[in-house]
XYZ file of N, CA and C in Angstrom:
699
model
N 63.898 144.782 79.457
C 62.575 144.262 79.076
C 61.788 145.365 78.380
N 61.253 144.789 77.323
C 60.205 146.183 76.700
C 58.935 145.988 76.659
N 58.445 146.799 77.902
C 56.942 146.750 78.650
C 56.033 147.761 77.569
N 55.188 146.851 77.177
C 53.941 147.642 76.256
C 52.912 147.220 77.133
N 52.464 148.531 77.148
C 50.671 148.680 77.896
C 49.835 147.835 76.735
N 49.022 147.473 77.827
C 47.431 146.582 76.954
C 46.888 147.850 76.807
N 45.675 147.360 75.418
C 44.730 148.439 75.243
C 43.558 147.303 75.566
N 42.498 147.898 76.241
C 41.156 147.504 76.267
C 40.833 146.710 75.459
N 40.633 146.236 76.099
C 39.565 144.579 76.116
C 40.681 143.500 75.126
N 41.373 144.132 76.005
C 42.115 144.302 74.527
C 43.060 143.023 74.673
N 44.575 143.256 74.933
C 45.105 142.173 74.397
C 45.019 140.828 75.545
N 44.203 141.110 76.572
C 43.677 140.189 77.520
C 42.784 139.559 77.161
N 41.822 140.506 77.132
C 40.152 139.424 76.467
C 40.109 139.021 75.453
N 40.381 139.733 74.693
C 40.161 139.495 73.695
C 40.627 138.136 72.491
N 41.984 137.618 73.350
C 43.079 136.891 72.451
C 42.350 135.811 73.301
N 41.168 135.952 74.292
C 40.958 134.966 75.689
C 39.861 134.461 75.068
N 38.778 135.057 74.103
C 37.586 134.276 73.288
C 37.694 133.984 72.067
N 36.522 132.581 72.126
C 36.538 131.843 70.979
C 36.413 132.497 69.756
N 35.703 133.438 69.798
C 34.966 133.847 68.110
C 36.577 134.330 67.915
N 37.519 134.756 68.240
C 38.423 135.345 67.881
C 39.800 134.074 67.243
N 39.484 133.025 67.090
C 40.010 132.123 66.432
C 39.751 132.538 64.476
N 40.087 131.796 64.258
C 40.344 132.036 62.465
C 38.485 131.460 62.024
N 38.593 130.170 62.760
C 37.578 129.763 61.875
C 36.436 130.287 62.151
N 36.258 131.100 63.763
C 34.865 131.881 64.167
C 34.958 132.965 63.709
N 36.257 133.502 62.810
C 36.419 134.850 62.503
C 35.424 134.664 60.887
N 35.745 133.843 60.535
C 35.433 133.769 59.340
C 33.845 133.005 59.576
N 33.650 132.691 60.311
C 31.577 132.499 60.307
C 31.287 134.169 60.739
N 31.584 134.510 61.710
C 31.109 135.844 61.539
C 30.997 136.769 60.435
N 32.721 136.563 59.512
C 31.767 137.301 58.435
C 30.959 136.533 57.422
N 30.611 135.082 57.650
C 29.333 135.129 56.529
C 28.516 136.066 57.302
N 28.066 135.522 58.212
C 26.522 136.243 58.923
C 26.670 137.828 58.771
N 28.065 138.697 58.891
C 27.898 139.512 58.262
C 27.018 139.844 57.080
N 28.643 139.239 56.127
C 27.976 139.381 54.855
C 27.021 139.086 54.137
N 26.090 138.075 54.817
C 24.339 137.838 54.727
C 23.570 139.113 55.009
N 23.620 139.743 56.603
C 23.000 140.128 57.044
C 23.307 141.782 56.085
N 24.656 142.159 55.605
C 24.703 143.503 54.523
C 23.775 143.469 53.555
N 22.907 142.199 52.881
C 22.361 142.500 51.682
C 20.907 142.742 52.386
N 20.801 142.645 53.454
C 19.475 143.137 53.926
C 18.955 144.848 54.015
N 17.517 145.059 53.301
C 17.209 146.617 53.016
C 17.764 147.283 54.665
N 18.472 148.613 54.062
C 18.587 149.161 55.430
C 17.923 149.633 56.470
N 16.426 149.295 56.325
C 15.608 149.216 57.649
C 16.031 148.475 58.291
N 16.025 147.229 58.036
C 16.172 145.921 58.575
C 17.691 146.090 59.303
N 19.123 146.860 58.480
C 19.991 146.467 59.327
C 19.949 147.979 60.151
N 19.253 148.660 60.473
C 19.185 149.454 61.909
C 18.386 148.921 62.780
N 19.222 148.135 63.309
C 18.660 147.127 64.484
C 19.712 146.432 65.436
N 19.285 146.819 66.403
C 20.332 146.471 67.455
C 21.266 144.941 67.899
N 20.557 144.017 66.825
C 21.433 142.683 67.019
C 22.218 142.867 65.949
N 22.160 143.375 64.808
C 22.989 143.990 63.765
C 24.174 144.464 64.497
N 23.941 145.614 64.818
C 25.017 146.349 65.166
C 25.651 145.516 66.497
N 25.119 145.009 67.021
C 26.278 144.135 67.402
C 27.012 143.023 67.270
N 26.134 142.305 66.524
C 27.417 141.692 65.218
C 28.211 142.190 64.632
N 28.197 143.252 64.757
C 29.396 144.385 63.662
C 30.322 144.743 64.915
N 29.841 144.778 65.884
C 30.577 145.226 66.686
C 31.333 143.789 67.430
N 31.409 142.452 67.373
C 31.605 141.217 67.878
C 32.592 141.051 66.441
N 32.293 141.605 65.304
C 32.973 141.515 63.899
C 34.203 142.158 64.389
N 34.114 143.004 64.561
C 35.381 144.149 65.153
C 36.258 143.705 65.945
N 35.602 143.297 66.667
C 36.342 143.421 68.124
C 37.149 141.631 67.595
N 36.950 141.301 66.666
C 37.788 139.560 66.074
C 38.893 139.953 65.416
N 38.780 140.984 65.117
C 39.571 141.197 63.671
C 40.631 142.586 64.369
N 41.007 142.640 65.970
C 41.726 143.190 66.586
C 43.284 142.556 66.168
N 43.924 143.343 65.872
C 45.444 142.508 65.285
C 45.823 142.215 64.361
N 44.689 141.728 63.445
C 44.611 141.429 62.155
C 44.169 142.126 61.289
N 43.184 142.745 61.456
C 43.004 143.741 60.121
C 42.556 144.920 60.668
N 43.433 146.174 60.359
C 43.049 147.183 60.679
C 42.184 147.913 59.603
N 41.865 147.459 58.250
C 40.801 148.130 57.393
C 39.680 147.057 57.730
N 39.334 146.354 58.184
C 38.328 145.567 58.948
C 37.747 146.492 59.951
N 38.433 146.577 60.638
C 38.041 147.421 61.938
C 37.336 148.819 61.463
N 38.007 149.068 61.411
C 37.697 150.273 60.607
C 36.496 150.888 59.949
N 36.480 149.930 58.527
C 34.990 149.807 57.972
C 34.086 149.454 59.079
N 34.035 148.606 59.265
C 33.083 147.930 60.171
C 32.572 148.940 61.414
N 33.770 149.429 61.784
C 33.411 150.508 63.274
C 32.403 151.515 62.648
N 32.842 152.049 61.454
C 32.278 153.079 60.943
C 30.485 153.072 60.441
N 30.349 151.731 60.220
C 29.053 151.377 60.032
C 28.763 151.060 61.438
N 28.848 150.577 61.968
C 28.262 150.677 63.428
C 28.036 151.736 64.004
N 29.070 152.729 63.744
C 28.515 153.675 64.587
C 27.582 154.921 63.695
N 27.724 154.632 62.273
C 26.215 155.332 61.678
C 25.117 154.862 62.009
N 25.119 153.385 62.305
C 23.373 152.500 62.567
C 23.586 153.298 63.687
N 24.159 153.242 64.745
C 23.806 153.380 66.075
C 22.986 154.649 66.087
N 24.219 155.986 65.664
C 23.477 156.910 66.165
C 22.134 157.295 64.870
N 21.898 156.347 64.025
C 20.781 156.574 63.680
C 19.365 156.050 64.146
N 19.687 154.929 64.854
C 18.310 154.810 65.665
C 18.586 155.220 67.583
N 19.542 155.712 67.737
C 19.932 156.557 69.194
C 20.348 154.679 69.933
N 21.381 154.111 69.413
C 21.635 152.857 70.337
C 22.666 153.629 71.003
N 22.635 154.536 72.045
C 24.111 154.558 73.103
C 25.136 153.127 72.966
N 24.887 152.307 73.261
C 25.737 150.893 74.000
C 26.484 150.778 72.481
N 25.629 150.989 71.348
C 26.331 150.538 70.293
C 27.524 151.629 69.721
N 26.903 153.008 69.946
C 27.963 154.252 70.093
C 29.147 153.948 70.471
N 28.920 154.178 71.749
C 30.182 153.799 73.178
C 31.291 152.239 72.168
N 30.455 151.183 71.703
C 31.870 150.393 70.914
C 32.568 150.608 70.148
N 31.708 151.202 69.023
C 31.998 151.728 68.023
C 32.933 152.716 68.030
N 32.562 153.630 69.033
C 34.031 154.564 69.080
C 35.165 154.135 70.013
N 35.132 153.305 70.691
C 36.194 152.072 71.307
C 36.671 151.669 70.105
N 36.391 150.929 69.632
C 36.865 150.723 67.792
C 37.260 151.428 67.499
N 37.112 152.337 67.139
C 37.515 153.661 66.457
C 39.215 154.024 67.101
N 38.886 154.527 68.059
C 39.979 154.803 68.963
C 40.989 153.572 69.119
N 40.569 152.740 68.793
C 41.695 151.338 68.736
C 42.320 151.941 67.370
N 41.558 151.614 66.221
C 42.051 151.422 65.033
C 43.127 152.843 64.973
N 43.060 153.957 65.513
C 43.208 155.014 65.115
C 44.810 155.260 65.778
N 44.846 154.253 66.853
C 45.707 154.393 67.933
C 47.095 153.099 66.896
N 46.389 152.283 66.746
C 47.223 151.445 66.015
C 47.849 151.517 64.948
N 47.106 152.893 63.972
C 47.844 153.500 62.855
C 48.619 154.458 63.226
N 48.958 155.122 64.481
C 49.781 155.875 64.913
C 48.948 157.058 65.138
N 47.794 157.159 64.906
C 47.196 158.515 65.371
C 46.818 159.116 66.654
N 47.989 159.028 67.437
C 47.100 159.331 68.930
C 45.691 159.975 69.016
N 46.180 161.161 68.609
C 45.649 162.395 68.799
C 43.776 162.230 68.502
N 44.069 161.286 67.397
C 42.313 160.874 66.952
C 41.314 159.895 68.264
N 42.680 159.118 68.308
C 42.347 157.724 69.490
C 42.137 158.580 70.570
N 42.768 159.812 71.089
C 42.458 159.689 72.087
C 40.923 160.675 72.234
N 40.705 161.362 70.869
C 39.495 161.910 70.676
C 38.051 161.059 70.665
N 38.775 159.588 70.261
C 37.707 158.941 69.980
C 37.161 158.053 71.602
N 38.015 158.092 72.443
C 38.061 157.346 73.684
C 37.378 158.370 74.774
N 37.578 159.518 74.464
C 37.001 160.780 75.568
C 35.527 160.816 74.734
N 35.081 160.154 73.809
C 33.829 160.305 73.279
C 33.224 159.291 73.863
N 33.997 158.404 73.974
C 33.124 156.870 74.330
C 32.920 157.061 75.930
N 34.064 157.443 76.869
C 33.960 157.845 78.073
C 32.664 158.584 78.077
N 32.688 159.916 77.543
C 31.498 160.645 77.737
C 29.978 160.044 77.641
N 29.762 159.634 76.168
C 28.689 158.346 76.632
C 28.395 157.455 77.830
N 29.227 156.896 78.336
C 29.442 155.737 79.222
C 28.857 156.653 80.452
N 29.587 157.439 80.406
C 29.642 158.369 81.887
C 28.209 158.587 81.846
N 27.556 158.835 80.884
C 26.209 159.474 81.263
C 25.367 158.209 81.446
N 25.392 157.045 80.784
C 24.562 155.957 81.268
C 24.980 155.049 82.258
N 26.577 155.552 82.646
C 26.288 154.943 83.965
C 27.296 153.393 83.587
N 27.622 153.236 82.784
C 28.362 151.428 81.957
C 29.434 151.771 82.734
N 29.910 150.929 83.800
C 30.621 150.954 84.426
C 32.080 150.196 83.599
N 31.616 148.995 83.139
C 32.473 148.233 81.988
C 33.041 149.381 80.840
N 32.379 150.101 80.434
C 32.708 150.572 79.210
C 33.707 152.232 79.720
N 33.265 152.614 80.884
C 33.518 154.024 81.623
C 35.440 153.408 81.771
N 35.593 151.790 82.148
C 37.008 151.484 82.775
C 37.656 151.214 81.378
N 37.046 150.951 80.643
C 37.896 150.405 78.772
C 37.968 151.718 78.391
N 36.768 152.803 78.344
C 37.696 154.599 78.188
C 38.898 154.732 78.812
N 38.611 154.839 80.381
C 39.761 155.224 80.858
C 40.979 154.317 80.685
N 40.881 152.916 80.730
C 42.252 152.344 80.051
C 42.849 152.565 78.694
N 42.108 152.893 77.582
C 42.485 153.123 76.633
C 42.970 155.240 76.413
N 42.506 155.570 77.121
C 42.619 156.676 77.352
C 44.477 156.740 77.862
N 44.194 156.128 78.614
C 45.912 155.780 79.823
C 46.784 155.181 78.716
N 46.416 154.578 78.006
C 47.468 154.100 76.945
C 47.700 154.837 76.023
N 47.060 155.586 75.356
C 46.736 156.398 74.007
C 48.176 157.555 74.685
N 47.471 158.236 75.900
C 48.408 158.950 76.311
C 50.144 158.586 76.366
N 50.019 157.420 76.722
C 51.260 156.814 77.203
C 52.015 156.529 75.938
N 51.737 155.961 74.734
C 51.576 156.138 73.636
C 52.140 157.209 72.713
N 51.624 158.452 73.516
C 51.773 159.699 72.799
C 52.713 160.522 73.845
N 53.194 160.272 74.579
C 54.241 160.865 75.429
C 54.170 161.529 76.626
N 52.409 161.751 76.453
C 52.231 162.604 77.838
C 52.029 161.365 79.004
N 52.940 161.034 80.216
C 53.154 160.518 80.679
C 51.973 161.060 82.155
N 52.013 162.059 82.392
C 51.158 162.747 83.179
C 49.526 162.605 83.128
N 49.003 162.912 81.968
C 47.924 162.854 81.354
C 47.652 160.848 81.500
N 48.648 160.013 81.058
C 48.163 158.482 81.640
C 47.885 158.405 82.686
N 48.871 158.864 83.369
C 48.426 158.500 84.920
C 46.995 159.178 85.843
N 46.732 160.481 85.185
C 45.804 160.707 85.686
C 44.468 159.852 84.915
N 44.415 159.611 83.926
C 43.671 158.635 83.351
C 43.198 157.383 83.862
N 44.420 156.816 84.346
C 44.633 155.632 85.106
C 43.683 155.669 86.566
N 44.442 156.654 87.094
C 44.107 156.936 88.839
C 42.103 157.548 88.690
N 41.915 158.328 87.524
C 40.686 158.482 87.490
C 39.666 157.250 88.024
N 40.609 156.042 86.164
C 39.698 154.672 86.340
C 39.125 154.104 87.532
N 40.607 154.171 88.244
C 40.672 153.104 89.371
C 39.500 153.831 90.453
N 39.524 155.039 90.326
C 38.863 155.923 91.369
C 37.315 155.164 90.874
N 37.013 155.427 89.727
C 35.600 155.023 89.612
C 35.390 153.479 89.755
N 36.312 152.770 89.436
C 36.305 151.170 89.641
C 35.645 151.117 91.060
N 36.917 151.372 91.931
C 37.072 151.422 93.707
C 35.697 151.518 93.802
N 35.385 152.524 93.281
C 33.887 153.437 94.395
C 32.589 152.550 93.932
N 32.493 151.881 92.944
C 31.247 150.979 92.820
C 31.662 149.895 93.535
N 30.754 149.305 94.422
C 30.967 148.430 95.309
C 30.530 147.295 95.140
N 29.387 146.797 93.894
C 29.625 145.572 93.428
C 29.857 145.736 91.783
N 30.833 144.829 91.445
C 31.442 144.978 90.300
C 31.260 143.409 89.776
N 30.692 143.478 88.568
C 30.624 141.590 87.780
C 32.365 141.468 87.545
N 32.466 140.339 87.333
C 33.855 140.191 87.294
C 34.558 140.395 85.963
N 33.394 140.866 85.163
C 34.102 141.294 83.448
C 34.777 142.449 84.407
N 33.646 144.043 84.568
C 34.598 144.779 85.352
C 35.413 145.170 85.963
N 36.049 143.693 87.055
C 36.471 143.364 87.466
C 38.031 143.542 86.986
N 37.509 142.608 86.074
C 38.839 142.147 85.062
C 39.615 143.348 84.317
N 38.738 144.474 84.022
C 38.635 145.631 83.436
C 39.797 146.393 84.369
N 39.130 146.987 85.873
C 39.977 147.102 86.920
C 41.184 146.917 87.443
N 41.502 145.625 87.117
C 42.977 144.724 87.228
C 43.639 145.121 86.041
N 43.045 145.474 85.104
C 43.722 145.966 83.680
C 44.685 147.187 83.760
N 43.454 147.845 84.543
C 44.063 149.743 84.468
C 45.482 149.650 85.866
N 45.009 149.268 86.481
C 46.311 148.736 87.773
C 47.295 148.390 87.292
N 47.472 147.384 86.545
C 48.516 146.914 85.458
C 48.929 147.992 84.601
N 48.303 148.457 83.946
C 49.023 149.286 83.108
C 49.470 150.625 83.740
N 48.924 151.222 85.073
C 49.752 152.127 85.594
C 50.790 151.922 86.134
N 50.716 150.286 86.819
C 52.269 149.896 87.343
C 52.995 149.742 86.101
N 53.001 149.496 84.788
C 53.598 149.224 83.789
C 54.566 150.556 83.740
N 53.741 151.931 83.537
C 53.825 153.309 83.501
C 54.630 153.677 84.592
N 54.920 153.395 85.712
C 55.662 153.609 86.729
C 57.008 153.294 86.626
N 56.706 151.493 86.504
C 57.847 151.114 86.246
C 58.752 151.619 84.843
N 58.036 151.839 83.519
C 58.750 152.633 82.283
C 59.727 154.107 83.294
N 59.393 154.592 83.930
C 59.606 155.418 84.556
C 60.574 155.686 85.645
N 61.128 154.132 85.478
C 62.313 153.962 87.185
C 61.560 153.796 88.156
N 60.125 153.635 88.381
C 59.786 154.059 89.847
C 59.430 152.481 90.021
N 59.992 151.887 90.318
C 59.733 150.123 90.337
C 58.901 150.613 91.587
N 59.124 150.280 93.042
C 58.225 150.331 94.022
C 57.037 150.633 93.768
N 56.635 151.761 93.200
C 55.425 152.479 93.057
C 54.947 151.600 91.532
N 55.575 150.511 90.941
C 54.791 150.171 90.226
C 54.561 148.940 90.421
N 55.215 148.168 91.677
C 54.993 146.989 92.220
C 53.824 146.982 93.243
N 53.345 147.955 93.506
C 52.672 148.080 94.256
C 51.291 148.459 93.678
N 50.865 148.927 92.266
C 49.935 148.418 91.655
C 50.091 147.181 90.601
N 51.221 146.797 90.394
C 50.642 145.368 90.094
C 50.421 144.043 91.176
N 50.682 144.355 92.392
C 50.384 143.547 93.850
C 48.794 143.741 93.706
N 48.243 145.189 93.587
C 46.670 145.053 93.446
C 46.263 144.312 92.136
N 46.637 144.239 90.845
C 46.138 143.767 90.024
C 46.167 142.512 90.144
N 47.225 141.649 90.863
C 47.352 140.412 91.009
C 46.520 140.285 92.286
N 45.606 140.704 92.954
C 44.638 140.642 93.444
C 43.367 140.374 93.192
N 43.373 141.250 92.343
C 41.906 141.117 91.537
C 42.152 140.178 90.362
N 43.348 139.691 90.110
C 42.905 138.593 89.272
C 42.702 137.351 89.967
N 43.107 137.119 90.934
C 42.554 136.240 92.030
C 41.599 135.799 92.208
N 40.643 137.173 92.307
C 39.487 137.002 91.831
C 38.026 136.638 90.546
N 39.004 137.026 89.498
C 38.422 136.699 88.477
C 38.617 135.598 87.711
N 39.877 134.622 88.411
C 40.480 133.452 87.987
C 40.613 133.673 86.367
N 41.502 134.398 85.914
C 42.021 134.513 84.472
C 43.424 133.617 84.496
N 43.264 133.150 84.130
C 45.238 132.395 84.187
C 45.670 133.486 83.428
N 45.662 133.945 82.170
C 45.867 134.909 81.479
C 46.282 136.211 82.033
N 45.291 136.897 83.024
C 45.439 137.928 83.311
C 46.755 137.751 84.615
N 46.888 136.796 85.193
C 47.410 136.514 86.573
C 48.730 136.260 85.808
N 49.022 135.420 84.890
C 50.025 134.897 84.347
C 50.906 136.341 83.908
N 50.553 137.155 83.257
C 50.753 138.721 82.657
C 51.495 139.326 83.448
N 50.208 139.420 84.630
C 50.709 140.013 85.992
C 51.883 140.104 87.106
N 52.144 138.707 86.677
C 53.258 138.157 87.949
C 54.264 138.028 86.859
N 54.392 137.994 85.519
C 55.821 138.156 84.959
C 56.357 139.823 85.205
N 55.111 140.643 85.328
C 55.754 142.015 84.963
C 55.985 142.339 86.610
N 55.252 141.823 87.432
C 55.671 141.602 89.199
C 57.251 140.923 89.106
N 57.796 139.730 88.707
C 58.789 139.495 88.620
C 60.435 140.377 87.916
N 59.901 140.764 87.038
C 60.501 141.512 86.634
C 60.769 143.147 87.425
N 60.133 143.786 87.715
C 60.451 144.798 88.361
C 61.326 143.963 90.223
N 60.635 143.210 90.522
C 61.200 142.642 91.720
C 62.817 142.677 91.433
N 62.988 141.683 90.153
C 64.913 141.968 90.072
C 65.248 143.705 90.027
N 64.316 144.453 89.495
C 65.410 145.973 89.766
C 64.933 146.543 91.166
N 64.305 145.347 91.986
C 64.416 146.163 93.377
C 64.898 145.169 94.173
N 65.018 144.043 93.924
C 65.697 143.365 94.832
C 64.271 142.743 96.030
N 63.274 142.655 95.302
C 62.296 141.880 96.584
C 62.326 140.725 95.919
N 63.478 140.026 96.197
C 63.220 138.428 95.853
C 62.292 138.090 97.173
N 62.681 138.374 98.749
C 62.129 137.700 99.747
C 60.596 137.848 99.288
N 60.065 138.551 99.241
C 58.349 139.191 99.613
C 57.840 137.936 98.582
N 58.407 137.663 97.100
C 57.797 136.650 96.100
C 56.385 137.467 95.643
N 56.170 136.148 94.646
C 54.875 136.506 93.968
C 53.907 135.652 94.317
């Protein structure tokens, strides 16, 4: 079987909302491309930039000079009127696009930037999409060590907030998954059945068919190289 890690928000949520269909892809960019001919006072403004950033985050898979442009103007508005929240996507973007052209090394520059933001305001959502994309970038790029501590960071900060909305949630169950993914790449089936047993927990909770469905094929699969048919999924 050839186990590829999710990236943030990524090939879970993202393939999971509407605007990300063809025909919402393409109303977004009119309203884009309306809202570009406006003087650039007008587009340093925070519903702007997150249309650019809802632009982005559609056009995951499909166009990587989409992403791209688009990230890059977002994250000039941002840090020109000081929007943190719009920063922190923008270089999530960034670090996607960068990761998908083969550039680790940028992605993972651009993901320890967005972390750092996050970390200081506290975005608990955005602190677990660093560290998952962080865990992949690595994984990605060979340092196998460097994911996992990435990973085990996430989960550490997930764990320790004690109420979590269930986007976060969902976020959480992500990074679990992809370290059992990382385990299992690794021979260590047990130790990676045993974080996807937690991720299929927390999707329990967040009722994703999507995320649960994911979960219990890559639970099934490691089960045949250990032989826990009894225990089930």
């Amino acid at each position: 079987m050839n186990y590829r890690l999710f990236i943030t928000l990524f090939c879970l949520l993202i393939c999971s909302v509407s605007f990300c269909q063809k025909q919402n892809i393409d109303s977004l960019y009119k309203i884009v491309a309306q809202q570009k001919k406006l003087p650039l006072a007008q587009k340093k403004d925070t519903s702007y930039i997150n249309l650019l950033n809802r632009y982005v985050l559609s056009n995951y898979y499909i166009s990587n000079d989409t992403i791209k442009h688009y990230a890059e103007e977002s994250l000039k508005l941002s840090e020109a009127i000081d929007y943190k929240s719009g920063e922190i996507e923008s270089l999530i973007n960034l670090g996607f696009y960068e990761s998908e052209i083969g550039n680790y090394k940028e992605a993972i520059k651009y993901a320890e930037r967005a972390l750092e933001k996050a970390m200081a305001l506290n975005q608990l959502k955005n602190i677990l999409i660093a560290y998952s994309n962080l865990a992949t970038f690595y994984e990605y790029s060979g340092d196998i060590k460097k994911s996992v501590e990435a990973s085990l960071k996430g989960i550490s900060m997930g764990e320790n907030e004690a109420k979590k909305t269930e986007t976060e949630l969902l976020y959480l169950g992500l990074i679990y998954e992809n370290l059992g993914i990382t385990y299992g790449m690794q021979q260590e089936f047990k130790k990676a059945l045993d974080f996807l047993y937690k991720a299929q927990e927390i999707n329990k909770h967040t009722n994703s068919e999507l995320a649960s469905a994911q979960t219990l094929s890559n639970i099934a699969s490691f089960q045949l190289k250990t032989k826990e048919y009894a225990k089930g999924i």
